[in-house]
């Protein structure tokens, strides 16, 4: 959840995608639920790491045709994920781990943007 | 001119008061060279950058990281006119060092992550927002004199 709050606070332009939610404050139930959905999605990507394009097909179609999220925002969310990792696991988040996660998140972002056009 | 809230001024001053210039700068620059290997192109004379291990213990890189973070002091002392305060440095990076300005963003991200790891829970969303706004202004000032 702190991930979504962090993104909405540091990059207020991302709030435009959640105008239909009543409560965007800290501790909001909708935000908590959404954070879980996003993290689970990333977990799914980890499981399908050897063929992200195929594995994330459904999610890609969702983001392309229904959610229509501008792909720049994937970079923004990826950065926020890295910040949360750095805070939560300072000793384990070595530069080597960082480059691996950054590379993975970039690949996930690419796969999510696959169906856009 | 950039508008800074009191919270932002205090947060930024607070961060710089707490950081250890020697290690933070060194760690951030090493991280940048490891995570974004193409940035190594600017460090041809800096000795052994062969792998992550070598980069992390390279004394020239460590020294340079410290220089860069000290360069941020200029913005800290001139919060109300960062644009002009960086004219000279911008010309240096453009005309002499020939650094692609996108690298400023990459280093800024690495510095943010290094700080996050150091500050832990204190690096909350509002603090992150203030620091990233600061870095965005500095990066923009550094890009201004490119032509």
PDB file of C-alpha atoms in Angstrom:
ATOM      1  CA  UNK A   1       0.000   0.000   0.000  1.00  0.00           C
ATOM      2  CA  UNK A   2       2.751   2.447   0.819  1.00  0.00           C
ATOM      3  CA  UNK A   3       3.837   1.875  -2.772  1.00  0.00           C
ATOM      4  CA  UNK A   4       0.649   3.336  -4.241  1.00  0.00           C
ATOM      5  CA  UNK A   5       0.526   6.195  -1.710  1.00  0.00           C
ATOM      6  CA  UNK A   6       4.135   6.975  -2.477  1.00  0.00           C
ATOM      7  CA  UNK A   7       3.459   7.098  -6.204  1.00  0.00           C
ATOM      8  CA  UNK A   8       0.374   9.307  -5.763  1.00  0.00           C
ATOM      9  CA  UNK A   9       2.301  11.694  -3.475  1.00  0.00           C
ATOM     10  CA  UNK A  10       5.591  11.973  -5.349  1.00  0.00           C
ATOM     11  CA  UNK A  11       3.983  11.997  -8.814  1.00  0.00           C
ATOM     12  CA  UNK A  12       0.612  13.715  -8.376  1.00  0.00           C
ATOM     13  CA  UNK A  13      -0.113  13.399 -12.085  1.00  0.00           C
ATOM     14  CA  UNK A  14      -0.783   9.682 -11.458  1.00  0.00           C
ATOM     15  CA  UNK A  15      -3.850  10.638  -9.435  1.00  0.00           C
ATOM     16  CA  UNK A  16      -5.629  11.365 -12.685  1.00  0.00           C
ATOM     17  CA  UNK A  17      -6.152   7.639 -13.126  1.00  0.00           C
ATOM     18  CA  UNK A  18      -7.992   7.388  -9.810  1.00  0.00           C
ATOM     19  CA  UNK A  19     -10.400  10.301 -10.073  1.00  0.00           C
ATOM     20  CA  UNK A  20     -13.259   7.823  -9.653  1.00  0.00           C
ATOM     21  CA  UNK A  21     -12.118   6.880  -6.135  1.00  0.00           C
ATOM     22  CA  UNK A  22     -13.553   8.793  -3.235  1.00  0.00           C
ATOM     23  CA  UNK A  23     -10.700   8.345  -0.837  1.00  0.00           C
ATOM     24  CA  UNK A  24      -7.089   8.891  -1.882  1.00  0.00           C
ATOM     25  CA  UNK A  25      -5.771   9.496   1.620  1.00  0.00           C
ATOM     26  CA  UNK A  26      -3.285   7.417   3.616  1.00  0.00           C
ATOM     27  CA  UNK A  27      -4.909   4.237   4.833  1.00  0.00           C
ATOM     28  CA  UNK A  28      -7.680   4.280   2.263  1.00  0.00           C
ATOM     29  CA  UNK A  29      -9.174   0.831   1.779  1.00  0.00           C
ATOM     30  CA  UNK A  30      -9.318   1.268  -1.981  1.00  0.00           C
ATOM     31  CA  UNK A  31      -5.636   2.132  -2.145  1.00  0.00           C
ATOM     32  CA  UNK A  32      -4.692  -0.762   0.103  1.00  0.00           C
ATOM     33  CA  UNK A  33      -6.638  -3.161  -2.109  1.00  0.00           C
ATOM     34  CA  UNK A  34      -5.140  -1.720  -5.253  1.00  0.00           C
ATOM     35  CA  UNK A  35      -1.600  -1.951  -3.951  1.00  0.00           C
ATOM     36  CA  UNK A  36      -2.170  -5.654  -3.363  1.00  0.00           C
ATOM     37  CA  UNK A  37      -3.530  -6.160  -6.877  1.00  0.00           C
ATOM     38  CA  UNK A  38      -0.485  -4.478  -8.421  1.00  0.00           C
ATOM     39  CA  UNK A  39       2.023  -6.396  -6.296  1.00  0.00           C
ATOM     40  CA  UNK A  40       0.278  -9.682  -7.065  1.00  0.00           C
ATOM     41  CA  UNK A  41       0.489  -8.819 -10.739  1.00  0.00           C
ATOM     42  CA  UNK A  42       4.226  -8.344 -10.418  1.00  0.00           C
ATOM     43  CA  UNK A  43       4.461 -11.639  -8.559  1.00  0.00           C
ATOM     44  CA  UNK A  44       2.699 -13.247 -11.509  1.00  0.00           C
ATOM     45  CA  UNK A  45       5.299 -11.716 -13.809  1.00  0.00           C
ATOM     46  CA  UNK A  46       8.104 -13.197 -11.720  1.00  0.00           C
ATOM     47  CA  UNK A  47       6.553 -16.643 -12.157  1.00  0.00           C
ATOM     48  CA  UNK A  48       6.348 -16.119 -15.921  1.00  0.00           C
ATOM     49  CA  UNK A  49       9.740 -14.488 -16.247  1.00  0.00           C
ATOM     50  CA  UNK A  50      10.812 -16.722 -19.114  1.00  0.00           C
ATOM     51  CA  UNK A  51       8.067 -15.557 -21.432  1.00  0.00           C
ATOM     52  CA  UNK A  52       6.661 -12.288 -20.217  1.00  0.00           C
ATOM     53  CA  UNK A  53       5.061 -11.452 -23.539  1.00  0.00           C
ATOM     54  CA  UNK A  54       2.871 -14.555 -23.485  1.00  0.00           C
ATOM     55  CA  UNK A  55       2.456 -14.702 -19.743  1.00  0.00           C
ATOM     56  CA  UNK A  56       1.236 -11.118 -19.382  1.00  0.00           C
ATOM     57  CA  UNK A  57      -0.970 -11.136 -22.481  1.00  0.00           C
ATOM     58  CA  UNK A  58      -4.250 -10.735 -20.545  1.00  0.00           C
ATOM     59  CA  UNK A  59      -2.827  -8.004 -18.353  1.00  0.00           C
ATOM     60  CA  UNK A  60      -1.417  -6.264 -21.381  1.00  0.00           C
ATOM     61  CA  UNK A  61      -4.788  -6.255 -23.083  1.00  0.00           C
ATOM     62  CA  UNK A  62      -6.399  -4.937 -19.913  1.00  0.00           C
ATOM     63  CA  UNK A  63      -3.929  -2.056 -19.655  1.00  0.00           C
ATOM     64  CA  UNK A  64      -4.106  -1.303 -23.375  1.00  0.00           C
ATOM     65  CA  UNK A  65      -7.791  -1.408 -24.106  1.00  0.00           C
ATOM     66  CA  UNK A  66      -9.523  -0.779 -20.819  1.00  0.00           C
ATOM     67  CA  UNK A  67      -7.211   1.035 -18.445  1.00  0.00           C
ATOM     68  CA  UNK A  68      -5.273   2.878 -21.155  1.00  0.00           C
ATOM     69  CA  UNK A  69      -2.487   3.876 -18.817  1.00  0.00           C
ATOM     70  CA  UNK A  70       0.196   6.000 -20.464  1.00  0.00           C
ATOM     71  CA  UNK A  71       3.307   3.769 -20.420  1.00  0.00           C
ATOM     72  CA  UNK A  72       5.436   6.559 -18.896  1.00  0.00           C
ATOM     73  CA  UNK A  73       3.672   5.721 -15.670  1.00  0.00           C
ATOM     74  CA  UNK A  74       5.190   2.229 -15.628  1.00  0.00           C
ATOM     75  CA  UNK A  75       8.601   3.879 -15.273  1.00  0.00           C
ATOM     76  CA  UNK A  76       7.226   5.981 -12.441  1.00  0.00           C
ATOM     77  CA  UNK A  77       5.776   2.986 -10.605  1.00  0.00           C
ATOM     78  CA  UNK A  78       8.982   0.975 -11.202  1.00  0.00           C
ATOM     79  CA  UNK A  79      11.002   3.759  -9.589  1.00  0.00           C
ATOM     80  CA  UNK A  80       8.679   3.767  -6.576  1.00  0.00           C
ATOM     81  CA  UNK A  81       9.045  -0.010  -6.277  1.00  0.00           C
ATOM     82  CA  UNK A  82      12.827   0.393  -6.221  1.00  0.00           C
ATOM     83  CA  UNK A  83      12.569   3.059  -3.495  1.00  0.00           C
ATOM     84  CA  UNK A  84      10.392   0.792  -1.341  1.00  0.00           C
ATOM     85  CA  UNK A  85      12.864  -2.072  -1.852  1.00  0.00           C
ATOM     86  CA  UNK A  86      15.776   0.195  -0.871  1.00  0.00           C
ATOM     87  CA  UNK A  87      13.970   1.236   2.293  1.00  0.00           C
ATOM     88  CA  UNK A  88      12.792  -2.244   3.241  1.00  0.00           C
ATOM     89  CA  UNK A  89      15.945  -4.203   2.395  1.00  0.00           C
ATOM     90  CA  UNK A  90      18.832  -1.722   2.578  1.00  0.00           C
ATOM     91  CA  UNK A  91      21.522  -4.364   2.969  1.00  0.00           C
ATOM     92  CA  UNK A  92      20.171  -6.676   0.263  1.00  0.00           C
ATOM     93  CA  UNK A  93      19.464  -3.946  -2.274  1.00  0.00           C
ATOM     94  CA  UNK A  94      22.997  -3.981  -3.622  1.00  0.00           C
ATOM     95  CA  UNK A  95      23.786  -2.425  -7.010  1.00  0.00           C
ATOM     96  CA  UNK A  96      23.775  -5.923  -8.508  1.00  0.00           C
ATOM     97  CA  UNK A  97      20.306  -6.637  -7.121  1.00  0.00           C
ATOM     98  CA  UNK A  98      19.192  -3.183  -8.228  1.00  0.00           C
ATOM     99  CA  UNK A  99      20.222  -3.688 -11.848  1.00  0.00           C
ATOM    100  CA  UNK A 100      18.505  -7.083 -11.943  1.00  0.00           C
ATOM    101  CA  UNK A 101      15.235  -5.720 -10.563  1.00  0.00           C
ATOM    102  CA  UNK A 102      15.388  -2.629 -12.774  1.00  0.00           C
ATOM    103  CA  UNK A 103      15.941  -4.831 -15.834  1.00  0.00           C
ATOM    104  CA  UNK A 104      13.027  -7.074 -14.799  1.00  0.00           C
ATOM    105  CA  UNK A 105      10.632  -4.173 -14.182  1.00  0.00           C
ATOM    106  CA  UNK A 106      11.583  -2.634 -17.525  1.00  0.00           C
ATOM    107  CA  UNK A 107      10.767  -5.956 -19.226  1.00  0.00           C
ATOM    108  CA  UNK A 108       7.427  -6.147 -17.410  1.00  0.00           C
ATOM    109  CA  UNK A 109       6.642  -2.573 -18.464  1.00  0.00           C
ATOM    110  CA  UNK A 110       7.494  -3.416 -22.058  1.00  0.00           C
ATOM    111  CA  UNK A 111       5.234  -6.485 -21.988  1.00  0.00           C
ATOM    112  CA  UNK A 112       2.381  -4.465 -20.505  1.00  0.00           C
ATOM    113  CA  UNK A 113       2.700  -1.955 -23.336  1.00  0.00           C
ATOM    114  CA  UNK A 114       2.788  -4.696 -26.000  1.00  0.00           C
ATOM    115  CA  UNK A 115      -0.818  -4.466 -27.037  1.00  0.00           C
ATOM    116  CA  UNK A 116      -1.086  -0.705 -27.114  1.00  0.00           C
ATOM    117  CA  UNK A 117      -0.544  -0.345 -30.840  1.00  0.00           C
TER     118      UNK A 117
ATOM    119  CA  UNK B   1      11.319  31.060  -9.763  1.00  0.00           C
ATOM    120  CA  UNK B   2      10.592  27.834  -7.964  1.00  0.00           C
ATOM    121  CA  UNK B   3       8.199  27.987  -5.016  1.00  0.00           C
ATOM    122  CA  UNK B   4       9.415  26.023  -2.015  1.00  0.00           C
ATOM    123  CA  UNK B   5       7.172  25.280   0.941  1.00  0.00           C
ATOM    124  CA  UNK B   6       8.642  25.483   4.442  1.00  0.00           C
ATOM    125  CA  UNK B   7       8.376  21.719   4.681  1.00  0.00           C
ATOM    126  CA  UNK B   8      10.399  21.317   1.494  1.00  0.00           C
ATOM    127  CA  UNK B   9      13.115  23.747   2.631  1.00  0.00           C
ATOM    128  CA  UNK B  10      13.423  22.041   5.998  1.00  0.00           C
ATOM    129  CA  UNK B  11      13.379  18.559   4.511  1.00  0.00           C
ATOM    130  CA  UNK B  12      16.099  19.313   1.981  1.00  0.00           C
ATOM    131  CA  UNK B  13      18.279  21.080   4.545  1.00  0.00           C
ATOM    132  CA  UNK B  14      17.705  18.198   6.937  1.00  0.00           C
ATOM    133  CA  UNK B  15      18.779  15.595   4.407  1.00  0.00           C
ATOM    134  CA  UNK B  16      22.018  17.406   3.566  1.00  0.00           C
ATOM    135  CA  UNK B  17      22.784  17.981   7.221  1.00  0.00           C
ATOM    136  CA  UNK B  18      22.572  14.252   7.841  1.00  0.00           C
ATOM    137  CA  UNK B  19      24.316  12.726   4.848  1.00  0.00           C
ATOM    138  CA  UNK B  20      27.914  11.588   4.934  1.00  0.00           C
ATOM    139  CA  UNK B  21      29.236  13.256   1.784  1.00  0.00           C
ATOM    140  CA  UNK B  22      32.082  10.786   1.367  1.00  0.00           C
ATOM    141  CA  UNK B  23      30.070   7.575   1.378  1.00  0.00           C
ATOM    142  CA  UNK B  24      26.750   8.768  -0.057  1.00  0.00           C
ATOM    143  CA  UNK B  25      28.311  10.302  -3.149  1.00  0.00           C
ATOM    144  CA  UNK B  26      30.616   7.363  -3.720  1.00  0.00           C
ATOM    145  CA  UNK B  27      27.816   4.818  -3.298  1.00  0.00           C
ATOM    146  CA  UNK B  28      25.427   6.694  -5.569  1.00  0.00           C
ATOM    147  CA  UNK B  29      27.948   7.103  -8.386  1.00  0.00           C
ATOM    148  CA  UNK B  30      29.120   3.489  -8.189  1.00  0.00           C
ATOM    149  CA  UNK B  31      25.497   2.370  -8.291  1.00  0.00           C
ATOM    150  CA  UNK B  32      24.867   4.531 -11.340  1.00  0.00           C
ATOM    151  CA  UNK B  33      27.823   3.004 -13.215  1.00  0.00           C
ATOM    152  CA  UNK B  34      26.691  -0.529 -12.342  1.00  0.00           C
ATOM    153  CA  UNK B  35      22.957  -0.157 -12.965  1.00  0.00           C
ATOM    154  CA  UNK B  36      23.323   1.975 -16.086  1.00  0.00           C
ATOM    155  CA  UNK B  37      26.581   0.677 -17.587  1.00  0.00           C
ATOM    156  CA  UNK B  38      26.483   3.074 -20.513  1.00  0.00           C
ATOM    157  CA  UNK B  39      27.282   5.896 -18.094  1.00  0.00           C
ATOM    158  CA  UNK B  40      30.793   4.446 -17.849  1.00  0.00           C
ATOM    159  CA  UNK B  41      31.540   6.150 -21.156  1.00  0.00           C
ATOM    160  CA  UNK B  42      32.438   9.315 -19.251  1.00  0.00           C
ATOM    161  CA  UNK B  43      34.949   7.623 -17.014  1.00  0.00           C
ATOM    162  CA  UNK B  44      37.504   6.229 -19.433  1.00  0.00           C
ATOM    163  CA  UNK B  45      40.407   7.573 -17.360  1.00  0.00           C
ATOM    164  CA  UNK B  46      39.160   6.369 -14.042  1.00  0.00           C
ATOM    165  CA  UNK B  47      40.962   3.059 -13.893  1.00  0.00           C
ATOM    166  CA  UNK B  48      39.382  -0.340 -13.386  1.00  0.00           C
ATOM    167  CA  UNK B  49      35.626  -0.387 -14.088  1.00  0.00           C
ATOM    168  CA  UNK B  50      35.633  -3.953 -15.326  1.00  0.00           C
ATOM    169  CA  UNK B  51      32.878  -5.297 -13.089  1.00  0.00           C
ATOM    170  CA  UNK B  52      30.647  -4.295 -10.186  1.00  0.00           C
ATOM    171  CA  UNK B  53      33.259  -5.387  -7.643  1.00  0.00           C
ATOM    172  CA  UNK B  54      35.939  -3.226  -9.215  1.00  0.00           C
ATOM    173  CA  UNK B  55      33.642  -0.212  -9.518  1.00  0.00           C
ATOM    174  CA  UNK B  56      32.635  -0.423  -5.861  1.00  0.00           C
ATOM    175  CA  UNK B  57      36.233  -0.223  -4.638  1.00  0.00           C
ATOM    176  CA  UNK B  58      37.539   2.228  -7.238  1.00  0.00           C
ATOM    177  CA  UNK B  59      38.965   5.216  -5.296  1.00  0.00           C
ATOM    178  CA  UNK B  60      38.743   7.641  -8.240  1.00  0.00           C
ATOM    179  CA  UNK B  61      35.028   6.928  -8.602  1.00  0.00           C
ATOM    180  CA  UNK B  62      34.520   7.345  -4.869  1.00  0.00           C
ATOM    181  CA  UNK B  63      36.298  10.691  -4.923  1.00  0.00           C
ATOM    182  CA  UNK B  64      34.242  11.818  -7.902  1.00  0.00           C
ATOM    183  CA  UNK B  65      30.989  10.825  -6.264  1.00  0.00           C
ATOM    184  CA  UNK B  66      31.858  13.075  -3.352  1.00  0.00           C
ATOM    185  CA  UNK B  67      32.609  15.964  -5.711  1.00  0.00           C
ATOM    186  CA  UNK B  68      29.200  15.572  -7.370  1.00  0.00           C
ATOM    187  CA  UNK B  69      27.292  15.573  -4.086  1.00  0.00           C
ATOM    188  CA  UNK B  70      29.244  18.627  -2.939  1.00  0.00           C
ATOM    189  CA  UNK B  71      28.096  20.204  -6.204  1.00  0.00           C
ATOM    190  CA  UNK B  72      24.556  19.916  -4.882  1.00  0.00           C
ATOM    191  CA  UNK B  73      25.521  22.226  -2.010  1.00  0.00           C
ATOM    192  CA  UNK B  74      25.371  25.061  -4.474  1.00  0.00           C
ATOM    193  CA  UNK B  75      21.646  24.438  -4.971  1.00  0.00           C
ATOM    194  CA  UNK B  76      21.082  24.058  -1.248  1.00  0.00           C
ATOM    195  CA  UNK B  77      22.641  27.462  -0.618  1.00  0.00           C
ATOM    196  CA  UNK B  78      20.785  29.089  -3.518  1.00  0.00           C
ATOM    197  CA  UNK B  79      17.343  27.494  -3.305  1.00  0.00           C
ATOM    198  CA  UNK B  80      15.711  30.663  -4.553  1.00  0.00           C
ATOM    199  CA  UNK B  81      17.834  30.946  -7.648  1.00  0.00           C
ATOM    200  CA  UNK B  82      19.134  27.555  -8.631  1.00  0.00           C
ATOM    201  CA  UNK B  83      18.838  28.436 -12.292  1.00  0.00           C
ATOM    202  CA  UNK B  84      21.534  31.122 -12.186  1.00  0.00           C
ATOM    203  CA  UNK B  85      23.624  29.359  -9.568  1.00  0.00           C
ATOM    204  CA  UNK B  86      24.217  26.510 -12.034  1.00  0.00           C
ATOM    205  CA  UNK B  87      24.966  28.497 -15.193  1.00  0.00           C
ATOM    206  CA  UNK B  88      28.698  27.877 -14.935  1.00  0.00           C
ATOM    207  CA  UNK B  89      28.319  24.163 -14.127  1.00  0.00           C
ATOM    208  CA  UNK B  90      25.834  23.751 -16.966  1.00  0.00           C
ATOM    209  CA  UNK B  91      28.270  25.236 -19.458  1.00  0.00           C
ATOM    210  CA  UNK B  92      30.989  22.954 -18.078  1.00  0.00           C
ATOM    211  CA  UNK B  93      28.888  19.795 -18.517  1.00  0.00           C
ATOM    212  CA  UNK B  94      27.765  20.831 -21.979  1.00  0.00           C
ATOM    213  CA  UNK B  95      30.825  22.359 -23.593  1.00  0.00           C
ATOM    214  CA  UNK B  96      33.695  20.678 -21.815  1.00  0.00           C
ATOM    215  CA  UNK B  97      32.502  17.383 -20.397  1.00  0.00           C
ATOM    216  CA  UNK B  98      29.958  16.677 -23.166  1.00  0.00           C
ATOM    217  CA  UNK B  99      27.644  14.760 -20.852  1.00  0.00           C
ATOM    218  CA  UNK B 100      24.257  13.692 -22.244  1.00  0.00           C
ATOM    219  CA  UNK B 101      21.819  15.459 -19.887  1.00  0.00           C
ATOM    220  CA  UNK B 102      19.731  12.322 -19.508  1.00  0.00           C
ATOM    221  CA  UNK B 103      22.531  11.063 -17.284  1.00  0.00           C
ATOM    222  CA  UNK B 104      21.680  13.700 -14.696  1.00  0.00           C
ATOM    223  CA  UNK B 105      18.312  12.018 -14.248  1.00  0.00           C
ATOM    224  CA  UNK B 106      19.945   8.595 -13.946  1.00  0.00           C
ATOM    225  CA  UNK B 107      22.382   9.794 -11.279  1.00  0.00           C
ATOM    226  CA  UNK B 108      19.559  11.589  -9.505  1.00  0.00           C
ATOM    227  CA  UNK B 109      17.579   8.331  -9.329  1.00  0.00           C
ATOM    228  CA  UNK B 110      20.586   6.454  -7.942  1.00  0.00           C
ATOM    229  CA  UNK B 111      21.154   9.165  -5.340  1.00  0.00           C
ATOM    230  CA  UNK B 112      17.482   8.983  -4.350  1.00  0.00           C
ATOM    231  CA  UNK B 113      17.729   5.215  -3.884  1.00  0.00           C
ATOM    232  CA  UNK B 114      20.985   5.497  -1.938  1.00  0.00           C
ATOM    233  CA  UNK B 115      19.311   7.994   0.400  1.00  0.00           C
ATOM    234  CA  UNK B 116      16.243   5.769   0.724  1.00  0.00           C
ATOM    235  CA  UNK B 117      18.442   2.868   1.817  1.00  0.00           C
ATOM    236  CA  UNK B 118      20.261   5.096   4.326  1.00  0.00           C
ATOM    237  CA  UNK B 119      17.213   6.842   5.753  1.00  0.00           C
ATOM    238  CA  UNK B 120      14.823   3.878   5.836  1.00  0.00           C
ATOM    239  CA  UNK B 121      11.348   4.727   7.107  1.00  0.00           C
ATOM    240  CA  UNK B 122      12.310   8.420   7.455  1.00  0.00           C
ATOM    241  CA  UNK B 123      12.338   8.601   3.671  1.00  0.00           C
ATOM    242  CA  UNK B 124       8.565   8.704   3.545  1.00  0.00           C
ATOM    243  CA  UNK B 125       6.460   9.784   0.569  1.00  0.00           C
ATOM    244  CA  UNK B 126       6.508  13.496   1.475  1.00  0.00           C
ATOM    245  CA  UNK B 127      10.268  13.517   2.026  1.00  0.00           C
ATOM    246  CA  UNK B 128      10.783  11.652  -1.247  1.00  0.00           C
ATOM    247  CA  UNK B 129       8.568  14.168  -3.046  1.00  0.00           C
ATOM    248  CA  UNK B 130      10.537  17.122  -1.648  1.00  0.00           C
ATOM    249  CA  UNK B 131      13.905  15.591  -2.497  1.00  0.00           C
ATOM    250  CA  UNK B 132      12.861  14.579  -6.009  1.00  0.00           C
ATOM    251  CA  UNK B 133      11.494  18.073  -6.664  1.00  0.00           C
ATOM    252  CA  UNK B 134      14.859  19.484  -5.562  1.00  0.00           C
ATOM    253  CA  UNK B 135      16.762  17.128  -7.864  1.00  0.00           C
ATOM    254  CA  UNK B 136      14.391  17.908 -10.749  1.00  0.00           C
ATOM    255  CA  UNK B 137      15.137  21.624 -10.369  1.00  0.00           C
ATOM    256  CA  UNK B 138      18.890  21.017 -10.202  1.00  0.00           C
ATOM    257  CA  UNK B 139      18.804  18.745 -13.262  1.00  0.00           C
ATOM    258  CA  UNK B 140      16.767  21.317 -15.167  1.00  0.00           C
ATOM    259  CA  UNK B 141      19.282  24.054 -14.258  1.00  0.00           C
ATOM    260  CA  UNK B 142      22.149  21.838 -15.405  1.00  0.00           C
ATOM    261  CA  UNK B 143      20.473  21.336 -18.771  1.00  0.00           C
ATOM    262  CA  UNK B 144      19.777  24.999 -19.399  1.00  0.00           C
ATOM    263  CA  UNK B 145      22.991  26.030 -21.077  1.00  0.00           C
ATOM    264  CA  UNK B 146      23.122  23.146 -23.520  1.00  0.00           C
ATOM    265  CA  UNK B 147      22.887  24.293 -27.113  1.00  0.00           C
TER     266      UNK B 147
END
